[in-house]
RNA sequence: UGCCCGAUGGUGUAAUGGUAGCACAACUGACUCUGAAUCAGUUUGUCUUGGUUCAAAUCCAGGUCGGGCAGCCA
């Protein structure tokens, strides 16, 4: 039972906020959601769901210079895809610009906020340092009437950006820098994606967030650890004029509250995964510099990228549950994510045969021109998935790596004189490896045992290996993209002075042309499939009959590759 | 030399004063028409020093180490 669950459970039991649980997921629409957001989403929506409460989706759009509608749309799509639905309409911080403004005037009236003419640089000087207290602004004691006049003129855009700010009057000597008369409004003559130019001042996060939470009746405001030090300011904002909130909740809230809501902020550690970057700024940089093909490049840790790669919402949710919720800055092994993925995919993915690096095999004792249809099981993990037919003929393709001319003792696959099973097919024995002038193997010649149709020998003899194959004449060409981790170091960007872009894996994408069985002709984009013995894949959004395109989601676990590399 | 927060196997977490458990990873072995899956097993841990207590991962104090904070970003 993680600490947030404990807190919420205790609050419900004690009837705090009338026993209501109401959370919110408040992304800033300045980029696409990533797996780190998935953790937050699972916690925010999960706690509400678990305790019979509600969860709002709120776009935290208080900075028009960074935010775009494209992101607003993608965020909604991603949250829904992950399997969550929010309470009522999507909320926007900008819905509350009016309330924030009214409250700011009330603070001015109460002598708790003032208009400051210090430049950014002067303000930095006055702020002091981590160890040195700050100094009061010379504008701190400006009369209320003057503050009000100036603030209203700021709102009208009368002053250039950066000339004046509205500051909370708290304590320049506070050991917590965020309490040293923080700026709560800045002038910004920018057009906002929703409010246009109705406002030429925008509230700061620390000021707006508690107001938004209170107006929405939020009870538990869950966020990441870096906001912990901001909590005293969050509480300060709510504490100043409680009567304001009692009124504002009636006016601005979609809820009818029986008692004024008093939100509390709780902080948990953000998600970090090995070989992954989780910074929207850095992900944007990859997109802008074309080091990836966009926000939904299947190598990206964005939800849209993972979706395109073939990850399922179920796998991501299971992962988030297993990662846990603590206040410790941990780094989760990427292998745990892959484990959750494979566990889900194993249950649901239909099996197919696809030869990624083909070499031709001629079954010398099989009649020319004859085509047999063999039954193949669609998913051994799910009998209800049924069977399909796979064509078999004299000429096949098998994986180049499934043949070795001079195999080590533990190699179970094809080799001269060695008998193996073709999955769902026949037992075949290799008789010859045909080479070109340069000595490269160009073709294998094998014989088959007609008595072993389906894969079992009537005489009960066993073979150690089973390999996948496709019939050459019926095989379809498919472009296959093999993805590997985007970065080659465990914690990209963690070393001072090293640009994270230089830590990228040059082999994160390999494109090849594979031979796949005909049943894949109409593979639907986004539906997970397993290519037997090689991995889970799904057709890309650009895939279509006649020009098949598959993304590798994740490989199958491969204990042979370990054994082979040891030998 | 400020303030806030944290520390349990390789990794992620549980145990809320009473037998340190689970998962991932790693390694054995069994089974197998995917060297997959499945099954069985093995290795590895309470940052440190004191204190309180019959009993401490847990409570207290000091230390060590790690993270966060000096945007008119969120």
PDB file of C-alpha atoms (C1' of nucleotides) in Angstrom, chain B residues 39-70:
ATOM      1  C1'   C B  39       7.069 -24.901 -13.938  1.00  0.00           C
ATOM      2  C1'   A B  40      10.698 -25.803  -9.929  1.00  0.00           C
ATOM      3  C1'   G B  41      14.918 -23.942  -7.568  1.00  0.00           C
ATOM      4  C1'   U B  42      19.516 -20.787  -6.374  1.00  0.00           C
ATOM      5  C1'   U B  43      22.356 -16.213  -5.403  1.00  0.00           C
ATOM      6  C1'   U B  44      22.051 -11.311  -3.352  1.00  0.00           C
ATOM      7  C1'   G B  45      19.443  -6.542   1.165  1.00  0.00           C
ATOM      8  C1'   U B  46      17.539  -2.841   6.036  1.00  0.00           C
ATOM      9  C1'   C B  47      23.580   3.728   4.681  1.00  0.00           C
ATOM     10  C1'   U B  48      26.330   4.597   9.579  1.00  0.00           C
ATOM     11  C1'   U B  49      27.000   5.486  14.973  1.00  0.00           C
ATOM     12  C1'   G B  50      24.580   5.875  19.330  1.00  0.00           C
ATOM     13  C1'   G B  51      19.871   5.868  22.209  1.00  0.00           C
ATOM     14  C1'   U B  52      14.702   4.127  23.721  1.00  0.00           C
ATOM     15  C1'   U B  53      12.553  -0.974  24.150  1.00  0.00           C
ATOM     16  C1'   C B  54      11.733  -7.657  26.200  1.00  0.00           C
ATOM     17  C1'   A B  55      11.909  -6.594  20.874  1.00  0.00           C
ATOM     18  C1'   A B  56      13.869  -1.457  15.861  1.00  0.00           C
ATOM     19  C1'   A B  57      13.936  -1.527   8.603  1.00  0.00           C
ATOM     20  C1'   U B  58      10.169   0.945  11.590  1.00  0.00           C
ATOM     21  C1'   C B  59      10.670   5.535  17.134  1.00  0.00           C
ATOM     22  C1'   C B  60      14.663   9.478  18.818  1.00  0.00           C
ATOM     23  C1'   A B  61      19.594  12.001  18.154  1.00  0.00           C
ATOM     24  C1'   G B  62      24.190  12.736  15.495  1.00  0.00           C
ATOM     25  C1'   G B  63      26.752  11.586  11.026  1.00  0.00           C
ATOM     26  C1'   U B  64      27.306   9.953   5.749  1.00  0.00           C
ATOM     27  C1'   C B  65      25.512   9.851   0.977  1.00  0.00           C
ATOM     28  C1'   G B  66      21.813  11.240  -2.761  1.00  0.00           C
ATOM     29  C1'   G B  67      17.879  14.512  -4.839  1.00  0.00           C
ATOM     30  C1'   G B  68      15.394  19.350  -5.072  1.00  0.00           C
ATOM     31  C1'   C B  69      15.153  24.873  -4.595  1.00  0.00           C
ATOM     32  C1'   A B  70      18.159  31.226  -6.352  1.00  0.00           C
TER      33        A B  70
END
